[in-house]
Short mmCIF file of C-alpha atoms and ligand atoms in Angstrom, two decimals:
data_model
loop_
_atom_site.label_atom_id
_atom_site.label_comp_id
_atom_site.label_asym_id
_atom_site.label_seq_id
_atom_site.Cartn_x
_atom_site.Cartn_y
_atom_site.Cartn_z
CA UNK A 1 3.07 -20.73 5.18
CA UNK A 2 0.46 -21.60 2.62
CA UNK A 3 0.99 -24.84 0.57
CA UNK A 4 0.28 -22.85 -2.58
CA UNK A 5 2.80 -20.24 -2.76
CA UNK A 6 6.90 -19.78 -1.48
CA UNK A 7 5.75 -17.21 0.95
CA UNK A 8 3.27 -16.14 3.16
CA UNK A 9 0.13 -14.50 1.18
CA UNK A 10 -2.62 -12.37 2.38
CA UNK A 11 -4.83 -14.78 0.36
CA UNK A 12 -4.22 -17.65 2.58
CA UNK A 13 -4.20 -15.38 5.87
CA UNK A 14 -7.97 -14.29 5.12
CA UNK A 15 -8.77 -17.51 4.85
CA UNK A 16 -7.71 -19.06 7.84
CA UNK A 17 -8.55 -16.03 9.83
CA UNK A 18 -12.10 -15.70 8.54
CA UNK A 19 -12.33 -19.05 6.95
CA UNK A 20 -13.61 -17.70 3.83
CA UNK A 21 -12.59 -14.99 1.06
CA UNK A 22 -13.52 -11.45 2.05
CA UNK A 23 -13.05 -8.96 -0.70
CA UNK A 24 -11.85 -5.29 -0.07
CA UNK A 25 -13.39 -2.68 -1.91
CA UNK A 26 -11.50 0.65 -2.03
CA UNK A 27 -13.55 3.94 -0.88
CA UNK A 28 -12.57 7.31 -1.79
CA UNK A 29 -13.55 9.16 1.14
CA UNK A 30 -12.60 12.71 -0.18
CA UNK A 31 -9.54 13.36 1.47
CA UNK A 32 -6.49 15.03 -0.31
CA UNK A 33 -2.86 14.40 0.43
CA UNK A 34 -0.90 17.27 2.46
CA UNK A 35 2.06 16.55 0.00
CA UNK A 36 -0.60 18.00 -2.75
CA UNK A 37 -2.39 20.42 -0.83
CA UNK A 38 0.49 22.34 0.27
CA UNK A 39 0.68 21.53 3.76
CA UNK A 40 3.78 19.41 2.64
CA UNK A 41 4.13 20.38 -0.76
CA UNK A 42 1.79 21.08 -3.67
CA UNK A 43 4.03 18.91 -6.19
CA UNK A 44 3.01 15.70 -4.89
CA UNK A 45 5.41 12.53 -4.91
CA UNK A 46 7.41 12.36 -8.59
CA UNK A 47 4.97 9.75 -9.41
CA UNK A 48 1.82 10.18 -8.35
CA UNK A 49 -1.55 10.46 -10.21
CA UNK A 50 -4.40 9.30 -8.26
CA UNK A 51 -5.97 8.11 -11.52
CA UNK A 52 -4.42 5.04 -12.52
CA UNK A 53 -5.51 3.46 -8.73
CA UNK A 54 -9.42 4.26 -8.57
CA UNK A 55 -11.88 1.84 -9.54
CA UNK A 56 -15.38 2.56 -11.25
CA UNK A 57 -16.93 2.41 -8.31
CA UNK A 58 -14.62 4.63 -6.06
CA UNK A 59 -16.14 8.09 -6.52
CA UNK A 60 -16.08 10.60 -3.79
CA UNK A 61 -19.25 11.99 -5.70
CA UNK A 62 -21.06 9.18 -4.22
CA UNK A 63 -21.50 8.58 -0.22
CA UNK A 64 -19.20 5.66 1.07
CA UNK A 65 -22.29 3.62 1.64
CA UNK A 66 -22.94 3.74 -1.88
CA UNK A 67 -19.43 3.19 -3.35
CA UNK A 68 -19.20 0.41 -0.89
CA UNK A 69 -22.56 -1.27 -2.14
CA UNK A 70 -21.41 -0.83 -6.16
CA UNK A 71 -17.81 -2.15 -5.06
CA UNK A 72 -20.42 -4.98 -3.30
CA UNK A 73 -22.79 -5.95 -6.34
CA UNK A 74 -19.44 -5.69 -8.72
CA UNK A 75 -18.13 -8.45 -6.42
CA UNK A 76 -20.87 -10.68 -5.70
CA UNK A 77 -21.43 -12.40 -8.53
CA UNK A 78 -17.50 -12.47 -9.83
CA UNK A 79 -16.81 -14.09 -6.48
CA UNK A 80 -18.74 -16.06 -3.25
CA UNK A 81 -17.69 -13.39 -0.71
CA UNK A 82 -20.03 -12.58 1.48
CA UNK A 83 -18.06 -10.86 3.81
CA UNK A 84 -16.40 -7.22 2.98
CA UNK A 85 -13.55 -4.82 4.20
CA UNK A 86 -14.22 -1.19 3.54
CA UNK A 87 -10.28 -0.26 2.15
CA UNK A 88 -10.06 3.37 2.15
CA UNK A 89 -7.55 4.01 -0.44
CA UNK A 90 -7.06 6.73 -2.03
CA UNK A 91 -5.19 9.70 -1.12
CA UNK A 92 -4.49 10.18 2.79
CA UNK A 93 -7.13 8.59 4.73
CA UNK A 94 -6.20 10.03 8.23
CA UNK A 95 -5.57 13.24 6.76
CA UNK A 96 -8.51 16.59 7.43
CA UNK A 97 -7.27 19.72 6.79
CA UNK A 98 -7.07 22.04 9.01
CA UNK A 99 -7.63 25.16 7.04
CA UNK A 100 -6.52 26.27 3.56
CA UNK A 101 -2.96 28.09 5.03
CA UNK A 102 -2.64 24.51 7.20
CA UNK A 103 -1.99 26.06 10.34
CA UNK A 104 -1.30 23.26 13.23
CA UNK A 105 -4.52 21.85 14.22
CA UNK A 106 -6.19 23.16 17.75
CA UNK A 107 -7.38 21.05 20.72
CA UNK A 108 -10.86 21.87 19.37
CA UNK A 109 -10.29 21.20 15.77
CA UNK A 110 -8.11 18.09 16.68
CA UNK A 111 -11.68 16.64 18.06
CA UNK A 112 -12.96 17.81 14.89
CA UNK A 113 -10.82 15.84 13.03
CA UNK A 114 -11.83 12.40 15.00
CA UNK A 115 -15.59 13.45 14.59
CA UNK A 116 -15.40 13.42 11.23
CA UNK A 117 -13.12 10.17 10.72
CA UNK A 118 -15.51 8.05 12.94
CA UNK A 119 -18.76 9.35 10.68
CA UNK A 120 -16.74 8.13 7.73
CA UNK A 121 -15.24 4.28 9.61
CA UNK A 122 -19.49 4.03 10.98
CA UNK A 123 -21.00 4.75 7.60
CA UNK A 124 -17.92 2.41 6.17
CA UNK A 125 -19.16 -0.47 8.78
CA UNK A 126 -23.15 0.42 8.39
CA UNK A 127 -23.28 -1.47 5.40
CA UNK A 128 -24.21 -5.10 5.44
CA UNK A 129 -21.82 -7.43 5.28
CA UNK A 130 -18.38 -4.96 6.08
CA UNK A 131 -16.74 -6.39 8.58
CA UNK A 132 -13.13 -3.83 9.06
CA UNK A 133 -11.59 -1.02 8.04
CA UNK A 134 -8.35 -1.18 5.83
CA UNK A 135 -6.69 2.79 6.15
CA UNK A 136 -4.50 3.98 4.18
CA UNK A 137 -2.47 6.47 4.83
CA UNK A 138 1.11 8.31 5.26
CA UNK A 139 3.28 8.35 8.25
CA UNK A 140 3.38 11.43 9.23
CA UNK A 141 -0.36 11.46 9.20
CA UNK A 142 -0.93 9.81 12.79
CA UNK A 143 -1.42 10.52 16.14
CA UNK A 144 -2.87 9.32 19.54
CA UNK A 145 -6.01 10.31 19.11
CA UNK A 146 -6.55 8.50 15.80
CA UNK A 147 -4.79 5.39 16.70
CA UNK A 148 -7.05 5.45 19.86
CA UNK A 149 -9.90 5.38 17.60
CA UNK A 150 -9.00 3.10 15.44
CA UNK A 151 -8.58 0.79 18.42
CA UNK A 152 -11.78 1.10 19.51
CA UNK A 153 -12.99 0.05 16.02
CA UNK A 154 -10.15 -3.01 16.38
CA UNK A 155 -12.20 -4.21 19.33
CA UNK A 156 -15.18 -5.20 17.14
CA UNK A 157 -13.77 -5.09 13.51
CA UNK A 158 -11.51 -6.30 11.63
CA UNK A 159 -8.68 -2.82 11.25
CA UNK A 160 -5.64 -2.46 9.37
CA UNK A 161 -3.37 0.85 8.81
CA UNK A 162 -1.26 0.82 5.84
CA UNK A 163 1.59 3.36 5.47
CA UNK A 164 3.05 4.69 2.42
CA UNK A 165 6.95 3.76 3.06
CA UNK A 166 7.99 3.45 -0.34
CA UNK A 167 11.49 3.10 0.49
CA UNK A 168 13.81 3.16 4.03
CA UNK A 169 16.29 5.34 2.09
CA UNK A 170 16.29 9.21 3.46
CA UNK A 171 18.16 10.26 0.04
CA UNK A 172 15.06 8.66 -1.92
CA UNK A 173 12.68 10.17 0.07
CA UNK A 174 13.98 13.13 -0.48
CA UNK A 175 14.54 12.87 -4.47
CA UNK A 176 10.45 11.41 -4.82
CA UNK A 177 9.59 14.13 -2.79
CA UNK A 178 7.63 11.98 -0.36
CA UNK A 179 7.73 14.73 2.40
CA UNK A 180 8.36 12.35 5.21
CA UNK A 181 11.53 10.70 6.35
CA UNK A 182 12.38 6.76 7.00
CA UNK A 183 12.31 7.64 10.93
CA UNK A 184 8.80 9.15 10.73
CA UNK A 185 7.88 5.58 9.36
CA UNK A 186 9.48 3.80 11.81
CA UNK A 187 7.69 6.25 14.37
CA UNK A 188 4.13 5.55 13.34
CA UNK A 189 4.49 2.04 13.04
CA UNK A 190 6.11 1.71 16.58
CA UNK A 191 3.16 3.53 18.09
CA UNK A 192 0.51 1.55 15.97
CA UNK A 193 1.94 -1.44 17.36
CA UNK A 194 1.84 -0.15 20.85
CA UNK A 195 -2.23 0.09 19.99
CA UNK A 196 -2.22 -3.30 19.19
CA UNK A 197 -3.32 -2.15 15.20
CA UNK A 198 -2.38 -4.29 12.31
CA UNK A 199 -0.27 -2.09 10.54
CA UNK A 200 1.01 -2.72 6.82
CA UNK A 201 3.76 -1.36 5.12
CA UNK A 202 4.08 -0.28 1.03
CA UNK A 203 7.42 -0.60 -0.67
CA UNK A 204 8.08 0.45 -4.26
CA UNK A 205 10.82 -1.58 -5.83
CA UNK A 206 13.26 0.36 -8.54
CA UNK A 207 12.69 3.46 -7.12
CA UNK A 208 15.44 6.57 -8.79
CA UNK A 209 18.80 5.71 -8.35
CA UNK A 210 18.16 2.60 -6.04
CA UNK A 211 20.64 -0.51 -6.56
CA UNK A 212 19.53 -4.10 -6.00
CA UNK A 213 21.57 -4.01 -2.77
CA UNK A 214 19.37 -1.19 -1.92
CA UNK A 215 16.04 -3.21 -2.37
CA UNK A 216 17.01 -5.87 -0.97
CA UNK A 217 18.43 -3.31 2.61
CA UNK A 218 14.70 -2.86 2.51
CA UNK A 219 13.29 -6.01 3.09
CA UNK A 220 16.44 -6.78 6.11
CA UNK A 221 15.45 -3.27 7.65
CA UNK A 222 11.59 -3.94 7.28
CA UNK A 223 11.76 -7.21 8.82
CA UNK A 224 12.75 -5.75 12.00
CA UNK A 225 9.53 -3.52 12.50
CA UNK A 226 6.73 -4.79 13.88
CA UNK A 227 4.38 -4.89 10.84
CA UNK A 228 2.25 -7.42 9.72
CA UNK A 229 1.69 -7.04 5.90
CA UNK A 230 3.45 -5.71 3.39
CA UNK A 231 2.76 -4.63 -0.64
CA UNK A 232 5.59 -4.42 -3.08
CA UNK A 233 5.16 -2.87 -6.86
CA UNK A 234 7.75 -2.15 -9.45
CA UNK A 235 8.35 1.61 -10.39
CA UNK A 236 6.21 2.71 -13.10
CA UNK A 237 6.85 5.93 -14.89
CA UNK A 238 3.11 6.97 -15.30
CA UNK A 239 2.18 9.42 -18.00
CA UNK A 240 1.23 13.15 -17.13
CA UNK A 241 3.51 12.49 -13.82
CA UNK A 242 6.78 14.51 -12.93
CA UNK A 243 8.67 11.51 -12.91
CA UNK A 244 7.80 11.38 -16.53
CA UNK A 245 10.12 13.89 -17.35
CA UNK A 246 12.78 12.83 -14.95
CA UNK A 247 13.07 9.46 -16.91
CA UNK A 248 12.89 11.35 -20.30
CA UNK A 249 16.34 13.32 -19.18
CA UNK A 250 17.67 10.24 -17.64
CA UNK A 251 16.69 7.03 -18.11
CA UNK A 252 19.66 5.42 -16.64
CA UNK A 253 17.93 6.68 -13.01
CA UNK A 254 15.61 3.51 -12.70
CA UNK A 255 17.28 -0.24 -12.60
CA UNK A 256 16.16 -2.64 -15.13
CA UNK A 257 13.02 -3.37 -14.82
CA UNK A 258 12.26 -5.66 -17.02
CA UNK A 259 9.86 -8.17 -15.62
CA UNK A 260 12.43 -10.96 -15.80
CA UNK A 261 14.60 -8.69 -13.43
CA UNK A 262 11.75 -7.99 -11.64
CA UNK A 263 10.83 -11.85 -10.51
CA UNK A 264 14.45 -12.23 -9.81
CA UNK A 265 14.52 -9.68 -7.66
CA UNK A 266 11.34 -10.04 -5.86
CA UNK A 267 12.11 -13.71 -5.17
CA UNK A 268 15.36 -12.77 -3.71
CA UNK A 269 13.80 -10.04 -1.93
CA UNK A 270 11.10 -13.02 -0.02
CA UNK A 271 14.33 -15.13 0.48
CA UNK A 272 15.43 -12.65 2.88
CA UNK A 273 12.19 -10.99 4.66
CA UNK A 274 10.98 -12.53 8.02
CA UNK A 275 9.04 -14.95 7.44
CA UNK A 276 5.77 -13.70 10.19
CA UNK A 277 5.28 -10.66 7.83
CA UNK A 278 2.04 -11.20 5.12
CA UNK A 279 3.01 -10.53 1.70
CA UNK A 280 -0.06 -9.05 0.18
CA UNK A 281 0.81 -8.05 -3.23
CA UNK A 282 4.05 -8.47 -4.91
CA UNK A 283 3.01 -6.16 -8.20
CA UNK A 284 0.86 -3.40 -9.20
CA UNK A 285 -0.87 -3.11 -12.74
CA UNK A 286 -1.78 0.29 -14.25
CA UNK A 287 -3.92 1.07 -17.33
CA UNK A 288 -1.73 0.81 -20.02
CA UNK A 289 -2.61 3.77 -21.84
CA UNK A 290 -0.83 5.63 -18.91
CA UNK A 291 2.05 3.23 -18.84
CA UNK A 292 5.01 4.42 -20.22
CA UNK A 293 7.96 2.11 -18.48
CA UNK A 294 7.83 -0.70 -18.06
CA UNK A 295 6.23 -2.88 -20.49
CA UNK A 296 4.84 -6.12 -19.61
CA UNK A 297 2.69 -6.76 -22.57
CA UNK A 298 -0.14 -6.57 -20.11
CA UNK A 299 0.00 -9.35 -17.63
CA UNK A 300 -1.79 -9.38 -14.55
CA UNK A 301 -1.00 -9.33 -11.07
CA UNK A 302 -2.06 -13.04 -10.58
CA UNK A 303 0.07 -13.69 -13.79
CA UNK A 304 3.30 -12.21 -12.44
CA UNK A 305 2.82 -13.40 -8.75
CA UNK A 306 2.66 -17.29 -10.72
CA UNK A 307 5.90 -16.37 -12.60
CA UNK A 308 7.49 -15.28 -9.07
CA UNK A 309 6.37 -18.21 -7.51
CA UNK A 310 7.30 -20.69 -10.33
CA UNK A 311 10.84 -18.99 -10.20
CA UNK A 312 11.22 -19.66 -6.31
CA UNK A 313 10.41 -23.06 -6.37
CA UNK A 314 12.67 -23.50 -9.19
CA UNK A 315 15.29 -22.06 -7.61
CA UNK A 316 14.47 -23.70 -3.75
CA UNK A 317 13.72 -20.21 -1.94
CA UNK A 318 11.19 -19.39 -0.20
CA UNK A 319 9.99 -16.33 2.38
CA UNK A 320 12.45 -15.92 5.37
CA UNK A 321 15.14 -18.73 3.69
CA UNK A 322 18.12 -16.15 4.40
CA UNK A 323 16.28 -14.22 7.04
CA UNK A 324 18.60 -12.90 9.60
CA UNK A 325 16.46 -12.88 12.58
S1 LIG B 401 1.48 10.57 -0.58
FE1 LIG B 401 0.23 9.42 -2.06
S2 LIG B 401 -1.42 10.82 -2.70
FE2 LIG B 401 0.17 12.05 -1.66
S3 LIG B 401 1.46 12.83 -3.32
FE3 LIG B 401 2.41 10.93 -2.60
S4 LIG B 401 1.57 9.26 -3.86
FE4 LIG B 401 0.29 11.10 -4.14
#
């Protein structure tokens, strides 16, 4: 566990794996979502809007090459990396369509689908100085084949897959309208681990109608499952988003979430996780002219995550204290 911090941070992991910083710079490849293109759904999850998580430099107009060299000279000077990882971020990175009625894929149009994943992952790792692939993507988004070739990319690169979880409760599943269930999670990260893939998991904390005992059921169920990162944000009603409205009619749906609360129950939250699993992000920070709930005058991640870790050491926790391995 890193000297710095009460738990055990991506920050520190980079480093002593690479033994330097590497920076990840997000790609949009120009996938959609099949919970938006109405494979799944066409009403998304209640909170989604793509546009409060794409940077400048993320813009499917431009090849991935290119958004990975502005992502590059954005970086370079802020920071000494020298080495990169292409994080393909947005929307549902394993995801091709198969046509616009989403019939089920064929044998011929499943190799279709790998073809044009692994032009995307070489053109990511073409450019000078990417050394892995981060993936994003949804559970129920994964198969063999594509686990098969991200493992042939693991052999060489650096490769992480990072599932949308959001939360291990079917009933809020359900209510967000994720599409997926806790099982399918469980499924895909089961078989990733069979591949021998990095896989990382992303929890939302204060989801609708989800009790502190709830969040903190997450982070006992989650430390069973063999994953090796994690990323935890607070609920934020975004404008323009469905979940706007929800709140509006009831705002009594979402726990407090006040960022007090929220270090409290984050720390608690570490206290219990197993201690092997990477915590990679413990907040998330949206442009606050889309921010309608909650207000935290505008801190930043790095601000929070000192609060969080301030709060543990005052308190003597730390990642895995109350783990029940
Ligand atoms: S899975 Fe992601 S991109 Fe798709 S609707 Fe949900 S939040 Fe949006």
């Amino acid at each position: 566990m890193s000297n710095a911090l009460q738990w055990n941070d991506y920050s520190s992991y980079i480093r002593r794996t690479f033994g330097e910083r590497v920076q990840k710079i997000s790609v949009n490849a120009g996938f959609t979502c099949p919970n938006r293109d109405g494979k799944i759904s066409t009403d998304g999850c209640i909170y989604c809007t793509n546009k409060s998580f794409s940077p400048f430099y993320c813009n499917s107009d431009d090849s991935i090459a290119m958004q990975l060299q502005k992502g590059i000279d954005f970086f370079s000077p802020k920071y000494s990396a020298q080495k990169y990882l292409a994080y393909f971020q947005s929307y549902t990175n394993t995801y091709v369509p198969s046509c616009s009625t989403c019939r089920p894929l064929s044998v011929a149009e499943g190799s279709a689908t790998i073809n044009i994943l692994r032009k995307k992952f070489d053109e990511a790792l073409s450019v000078d100085g990417v050394i892995g692939l981060v993936v994003s993507t949804r559970p129920d988004c994964i198969d063999d084949d594509i686990l098969k070739l991200l493992a042939d990319y693991a052999a060489n690169n650096y490769v992480e897959i990072e599932y949308g979880l959001e939360s291990t409760q079917n009933s809020t599943l359900e209510f967000i309208n994720r599409g997926h269930t806790y099982e399918q999670a469980v499924e895909a990260v089961d078989l990733t681990h069979k591949y021998g893939i990095m896989c990382g998991l992303h929890l939302i904390i204060g989801l609708p109608y989800e009790t502190e005992d709830d969040f903190y059921a997450h982070a006992e169920k989650i430390s069973h499952l063999p994953i090796s990162t994690l990323k935890l944000h607070q609920m934020q009603v975004l404008k323009g988003t469905r979940l706007e409205k929800l709140y509006a009619e009831n705002p009594s749906m979402l726990d407090d979430m006040s960022l007090e609360n929220y270090v409290r129950i984050v720390a608690n939250f570490i206290d219990i996780l197993n201690p092997e699993i990477i915590v990679e992000r413990l907040t998330s920070e949206s442009p606050r002219d889309m921010l309608l709930y909650p207000d935290w005058g505008g801190r930043k991640n790095f601000e929070v995550t000192h609060i969080v870790d301030a709060y543990m050491k005052r308190n003597g926790m730390f990642q895995g204290r109350v783990y029940k391995g």
